[in-house]
mmCIF file of N, CA and C and ligand atoms in Angstrom:
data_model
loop_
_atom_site.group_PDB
_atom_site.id
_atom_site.type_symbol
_atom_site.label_atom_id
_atom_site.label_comp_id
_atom_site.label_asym_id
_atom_site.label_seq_id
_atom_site.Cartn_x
_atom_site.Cartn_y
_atom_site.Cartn_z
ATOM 1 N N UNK J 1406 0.852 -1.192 0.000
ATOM 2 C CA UNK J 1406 0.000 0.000 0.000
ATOM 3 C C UNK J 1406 0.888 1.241 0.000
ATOM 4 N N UNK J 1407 1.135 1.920 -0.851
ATOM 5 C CA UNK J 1407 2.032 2.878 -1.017
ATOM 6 C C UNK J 1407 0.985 4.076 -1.733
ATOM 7 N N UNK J 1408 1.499 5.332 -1.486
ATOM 8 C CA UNK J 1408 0.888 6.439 -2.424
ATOM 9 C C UNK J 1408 2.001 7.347 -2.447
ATOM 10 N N UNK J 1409 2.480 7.478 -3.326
ATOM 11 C CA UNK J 1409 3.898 8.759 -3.564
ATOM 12 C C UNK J 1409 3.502 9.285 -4.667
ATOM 13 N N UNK J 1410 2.573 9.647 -4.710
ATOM 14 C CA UNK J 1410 1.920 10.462 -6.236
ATOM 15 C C UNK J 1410 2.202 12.383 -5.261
ATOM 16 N N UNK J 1411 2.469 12.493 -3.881
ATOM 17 C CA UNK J 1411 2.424 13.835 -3.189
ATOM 18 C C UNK J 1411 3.886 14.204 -4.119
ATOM 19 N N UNK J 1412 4.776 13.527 -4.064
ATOM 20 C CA UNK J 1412 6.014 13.761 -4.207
ATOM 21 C C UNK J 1412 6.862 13.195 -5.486
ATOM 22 N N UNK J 1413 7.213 14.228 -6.141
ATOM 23 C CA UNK J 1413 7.694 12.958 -7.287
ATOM 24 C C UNK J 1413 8.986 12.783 -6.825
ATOM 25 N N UNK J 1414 9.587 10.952 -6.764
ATOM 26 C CA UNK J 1414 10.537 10.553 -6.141
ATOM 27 C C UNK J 1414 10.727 9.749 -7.775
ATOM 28 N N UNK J 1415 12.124 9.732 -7.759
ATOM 29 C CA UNK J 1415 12.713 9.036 -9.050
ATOM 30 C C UNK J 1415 12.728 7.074 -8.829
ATOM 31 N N UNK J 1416 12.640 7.447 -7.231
ATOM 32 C CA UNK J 1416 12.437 5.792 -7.371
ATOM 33 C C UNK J 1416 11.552 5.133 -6.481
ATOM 34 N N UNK J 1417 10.790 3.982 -6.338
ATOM 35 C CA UNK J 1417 9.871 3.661 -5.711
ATOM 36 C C UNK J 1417 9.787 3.874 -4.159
ATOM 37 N N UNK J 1418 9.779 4.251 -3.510
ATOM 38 C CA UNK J 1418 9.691 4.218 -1.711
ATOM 39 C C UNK J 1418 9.383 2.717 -1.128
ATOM 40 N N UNK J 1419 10.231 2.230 -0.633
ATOM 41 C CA UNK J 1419 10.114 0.908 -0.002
ATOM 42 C C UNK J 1419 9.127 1.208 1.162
ATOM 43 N N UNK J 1420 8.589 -0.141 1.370
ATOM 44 C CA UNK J 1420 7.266 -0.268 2.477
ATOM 45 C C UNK J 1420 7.543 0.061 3.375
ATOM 46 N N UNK J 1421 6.737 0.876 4.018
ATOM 47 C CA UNK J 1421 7.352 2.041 5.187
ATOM 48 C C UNK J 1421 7.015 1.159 6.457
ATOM 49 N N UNK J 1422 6.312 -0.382 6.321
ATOM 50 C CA UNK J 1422 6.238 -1.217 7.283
ATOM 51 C C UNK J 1422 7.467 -2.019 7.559
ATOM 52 N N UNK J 1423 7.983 -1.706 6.561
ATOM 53 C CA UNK J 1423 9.369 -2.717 6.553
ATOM 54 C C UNK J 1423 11.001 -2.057 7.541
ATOM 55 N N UNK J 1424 10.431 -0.525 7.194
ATOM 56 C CA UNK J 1424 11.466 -0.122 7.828
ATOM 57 C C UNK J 1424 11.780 0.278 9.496
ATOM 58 N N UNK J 1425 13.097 0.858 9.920
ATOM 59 C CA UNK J 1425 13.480 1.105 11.324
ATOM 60 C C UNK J 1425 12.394 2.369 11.227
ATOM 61 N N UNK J 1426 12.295 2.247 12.772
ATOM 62 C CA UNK J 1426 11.785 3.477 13.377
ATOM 63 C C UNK J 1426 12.660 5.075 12.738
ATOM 64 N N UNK J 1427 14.141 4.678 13.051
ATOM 65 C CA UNK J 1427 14.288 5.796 12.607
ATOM 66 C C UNK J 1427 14.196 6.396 11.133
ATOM 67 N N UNK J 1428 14.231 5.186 10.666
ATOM 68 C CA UNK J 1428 13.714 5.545 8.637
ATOM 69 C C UNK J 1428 12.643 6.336 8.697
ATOM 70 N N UNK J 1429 11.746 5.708 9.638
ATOM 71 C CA UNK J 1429 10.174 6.411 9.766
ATOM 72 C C UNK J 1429 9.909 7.908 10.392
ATOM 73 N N UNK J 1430 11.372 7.963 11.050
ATOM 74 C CA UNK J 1430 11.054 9.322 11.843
ATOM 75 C C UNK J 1430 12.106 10.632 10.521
ATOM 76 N N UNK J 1431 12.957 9.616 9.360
ATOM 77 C CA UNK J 1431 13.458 11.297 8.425
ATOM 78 C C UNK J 1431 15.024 10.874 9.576
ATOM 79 N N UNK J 1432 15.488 10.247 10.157
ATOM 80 C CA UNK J 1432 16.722 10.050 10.684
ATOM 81 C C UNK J 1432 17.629 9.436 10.085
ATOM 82 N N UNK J 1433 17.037 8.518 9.498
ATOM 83 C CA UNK J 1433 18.167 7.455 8.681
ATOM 84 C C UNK J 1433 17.451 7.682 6.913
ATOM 85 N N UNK J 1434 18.379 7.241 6.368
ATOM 86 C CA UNK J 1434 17.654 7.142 4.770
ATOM 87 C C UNK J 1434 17.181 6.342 4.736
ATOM 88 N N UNK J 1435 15.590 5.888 3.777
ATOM 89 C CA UNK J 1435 14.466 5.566 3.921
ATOM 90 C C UNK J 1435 14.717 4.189 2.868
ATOM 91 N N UNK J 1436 16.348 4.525 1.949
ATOM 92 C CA UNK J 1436 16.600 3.523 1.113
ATOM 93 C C UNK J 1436 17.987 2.864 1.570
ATOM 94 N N UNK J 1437 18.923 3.314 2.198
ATOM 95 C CA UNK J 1437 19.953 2.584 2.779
ATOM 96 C C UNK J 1437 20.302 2.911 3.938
ATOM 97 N N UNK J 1438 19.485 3.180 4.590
ATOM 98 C CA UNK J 1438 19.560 2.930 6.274
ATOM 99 C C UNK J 1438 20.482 4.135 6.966
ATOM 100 N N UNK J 1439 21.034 4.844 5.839
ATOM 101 C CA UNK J 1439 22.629 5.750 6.099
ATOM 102 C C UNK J 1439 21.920 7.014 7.065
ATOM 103 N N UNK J 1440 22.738 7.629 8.234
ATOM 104 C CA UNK J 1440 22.462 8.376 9.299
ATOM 105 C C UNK J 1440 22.601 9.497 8.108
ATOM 106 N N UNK J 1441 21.456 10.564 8.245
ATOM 107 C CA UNK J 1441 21.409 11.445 7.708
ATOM 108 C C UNK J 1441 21.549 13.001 8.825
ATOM 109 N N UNK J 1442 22.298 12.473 9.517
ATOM 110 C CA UNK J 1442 22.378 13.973 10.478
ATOM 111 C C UNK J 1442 23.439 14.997 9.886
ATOM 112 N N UNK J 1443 24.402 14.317 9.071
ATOM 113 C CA UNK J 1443 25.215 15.205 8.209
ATOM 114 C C UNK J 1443 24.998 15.195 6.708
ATOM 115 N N UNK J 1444 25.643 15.905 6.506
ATOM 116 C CA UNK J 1444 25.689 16.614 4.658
ATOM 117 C C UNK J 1444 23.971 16.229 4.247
ATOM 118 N N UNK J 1445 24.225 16.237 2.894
ATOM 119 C CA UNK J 1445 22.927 16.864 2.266
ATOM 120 C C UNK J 1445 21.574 15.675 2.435
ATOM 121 N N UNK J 1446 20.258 16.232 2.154
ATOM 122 C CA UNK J 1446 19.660 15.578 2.549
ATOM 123 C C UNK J 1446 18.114 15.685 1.665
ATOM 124 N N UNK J 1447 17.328 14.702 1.404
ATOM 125 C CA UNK J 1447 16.365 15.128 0.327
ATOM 126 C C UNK J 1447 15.242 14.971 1.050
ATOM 127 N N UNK J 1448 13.977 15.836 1.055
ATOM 128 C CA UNK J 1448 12.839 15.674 2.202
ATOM 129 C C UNK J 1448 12.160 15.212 1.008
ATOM 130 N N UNK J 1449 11.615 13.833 1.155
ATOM 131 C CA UNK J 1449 10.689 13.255 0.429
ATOM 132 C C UNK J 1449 9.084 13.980 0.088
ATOM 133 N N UNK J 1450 8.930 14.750 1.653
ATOM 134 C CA UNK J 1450 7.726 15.076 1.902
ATOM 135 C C UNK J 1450 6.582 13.771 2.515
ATOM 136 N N UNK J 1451 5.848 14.598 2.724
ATOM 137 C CA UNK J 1451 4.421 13.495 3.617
ATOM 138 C C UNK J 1451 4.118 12.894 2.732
ATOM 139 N N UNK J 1452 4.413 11.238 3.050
ATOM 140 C CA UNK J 1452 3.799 10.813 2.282
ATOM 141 C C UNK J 1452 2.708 9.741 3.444
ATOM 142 N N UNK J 1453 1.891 8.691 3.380
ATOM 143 C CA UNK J 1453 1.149 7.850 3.442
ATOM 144 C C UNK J 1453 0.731 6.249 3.827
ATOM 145 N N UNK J 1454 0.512 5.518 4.463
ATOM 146 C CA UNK J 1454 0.619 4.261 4.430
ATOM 147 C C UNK J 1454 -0.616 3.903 5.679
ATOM 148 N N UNK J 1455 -1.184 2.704 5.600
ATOM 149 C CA UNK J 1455 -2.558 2.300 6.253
ATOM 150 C C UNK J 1455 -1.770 0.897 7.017
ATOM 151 N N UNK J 1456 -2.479 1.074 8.193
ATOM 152 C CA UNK J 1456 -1.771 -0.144 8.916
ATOM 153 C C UNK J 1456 -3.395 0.169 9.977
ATOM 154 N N UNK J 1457 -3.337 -1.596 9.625
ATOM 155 C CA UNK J 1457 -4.748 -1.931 10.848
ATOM 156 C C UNK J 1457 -5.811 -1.024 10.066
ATOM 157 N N UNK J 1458 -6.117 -0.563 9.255
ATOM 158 C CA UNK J 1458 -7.158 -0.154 8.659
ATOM 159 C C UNK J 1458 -6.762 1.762 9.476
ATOM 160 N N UNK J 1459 -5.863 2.132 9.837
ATOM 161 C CA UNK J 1459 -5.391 4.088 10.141
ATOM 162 C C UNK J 1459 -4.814 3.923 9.051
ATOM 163 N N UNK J 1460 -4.694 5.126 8.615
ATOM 164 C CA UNK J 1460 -3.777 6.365 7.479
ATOM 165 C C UNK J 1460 -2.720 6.812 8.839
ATOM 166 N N UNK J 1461 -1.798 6.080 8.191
ATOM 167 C CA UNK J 1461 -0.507 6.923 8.928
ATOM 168 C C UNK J 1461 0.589 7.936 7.541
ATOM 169 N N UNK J 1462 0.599 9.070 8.983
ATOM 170 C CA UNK J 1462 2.232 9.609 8.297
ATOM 171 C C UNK J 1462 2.798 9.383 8.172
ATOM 172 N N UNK J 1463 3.761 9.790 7.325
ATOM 173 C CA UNK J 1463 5.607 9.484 7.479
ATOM 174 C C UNK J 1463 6.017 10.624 6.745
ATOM 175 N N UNK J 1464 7.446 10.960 6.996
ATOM 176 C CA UNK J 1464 8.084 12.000 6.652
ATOM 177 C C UNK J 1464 9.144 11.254 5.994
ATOM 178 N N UNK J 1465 9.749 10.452 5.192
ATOM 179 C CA UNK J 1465 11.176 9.904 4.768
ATOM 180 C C UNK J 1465 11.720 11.173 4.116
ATOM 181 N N UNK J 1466 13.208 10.985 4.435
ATOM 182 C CA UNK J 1466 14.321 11.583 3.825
ATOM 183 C C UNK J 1466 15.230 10.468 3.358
ATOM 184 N N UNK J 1467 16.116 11.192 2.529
ATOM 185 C CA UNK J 1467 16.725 10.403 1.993
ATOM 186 C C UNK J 1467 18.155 11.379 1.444
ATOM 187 N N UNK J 1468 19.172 10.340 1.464
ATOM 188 C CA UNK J 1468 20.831 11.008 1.127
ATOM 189 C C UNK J 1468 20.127 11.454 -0.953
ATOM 190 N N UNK J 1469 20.950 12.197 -1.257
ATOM 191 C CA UNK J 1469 20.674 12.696 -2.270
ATOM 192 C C UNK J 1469 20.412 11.256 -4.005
ATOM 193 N N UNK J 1470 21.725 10.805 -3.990
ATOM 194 C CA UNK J 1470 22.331 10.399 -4.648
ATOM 195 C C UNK J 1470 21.306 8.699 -4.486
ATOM 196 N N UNK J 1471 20.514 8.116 -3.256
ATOM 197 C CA UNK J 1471 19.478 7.147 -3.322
ATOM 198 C C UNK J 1471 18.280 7.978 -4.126
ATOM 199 N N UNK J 1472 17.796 8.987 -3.988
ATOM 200 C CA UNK J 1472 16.395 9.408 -4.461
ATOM 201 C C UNK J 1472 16.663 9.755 -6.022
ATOM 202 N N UNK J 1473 17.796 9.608 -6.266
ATOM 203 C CA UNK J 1473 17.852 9.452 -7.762
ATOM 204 C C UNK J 1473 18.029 8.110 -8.508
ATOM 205 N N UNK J 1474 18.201 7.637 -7.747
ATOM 206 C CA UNK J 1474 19.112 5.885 -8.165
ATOM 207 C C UNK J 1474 19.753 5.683 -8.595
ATOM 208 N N UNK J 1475 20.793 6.682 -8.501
ATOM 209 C CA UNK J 1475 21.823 6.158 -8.797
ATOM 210 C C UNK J 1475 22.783 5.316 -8.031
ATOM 211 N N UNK J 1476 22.350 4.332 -7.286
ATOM 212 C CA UNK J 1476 23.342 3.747 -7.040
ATOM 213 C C UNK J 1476 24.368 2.663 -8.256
ATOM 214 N N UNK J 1477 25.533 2.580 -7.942
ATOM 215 C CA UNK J 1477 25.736 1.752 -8.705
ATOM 216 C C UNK J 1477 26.777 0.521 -7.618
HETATM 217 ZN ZN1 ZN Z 1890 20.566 6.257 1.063
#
């Protein structure tokens, strides 16, 4: 259950059930786990997800260089 139509993200947002608390709180990156308290940082924006039948928030961030995909 995903909705990222708020935000255009270059690559899919992994299940926000799947991840750490702190992925969920915008602390860690939302695609490789990496502590985002230094250098640059991409605010995904609010996005969405239903658990137990609630609409929950989430805020993911993400290091620059995951929200493009470029990993290689
Ligand atoms: Zn990352």
């Amino acid at each position: 259950m995903k909705e990222i139509d708020e935000v255009s993200v270059a690559r899919e947002l992994p299940d926000a059930q799947g991840l750490s608390s702190r992925q969920l709180r915008g602390v860690e990156c939302v695609f490789c786990g990496r502590d985002l308290a230094l250098g640059d940082v991409r605010d995904l924006g609010q996005q969405h997800y239903v658990v137990y039948g609630s609409r929950v928030s989430w805020f993911p961030r993400a290091d620059p260089a995951c929200v493009t995909g470029g990993a290689s």
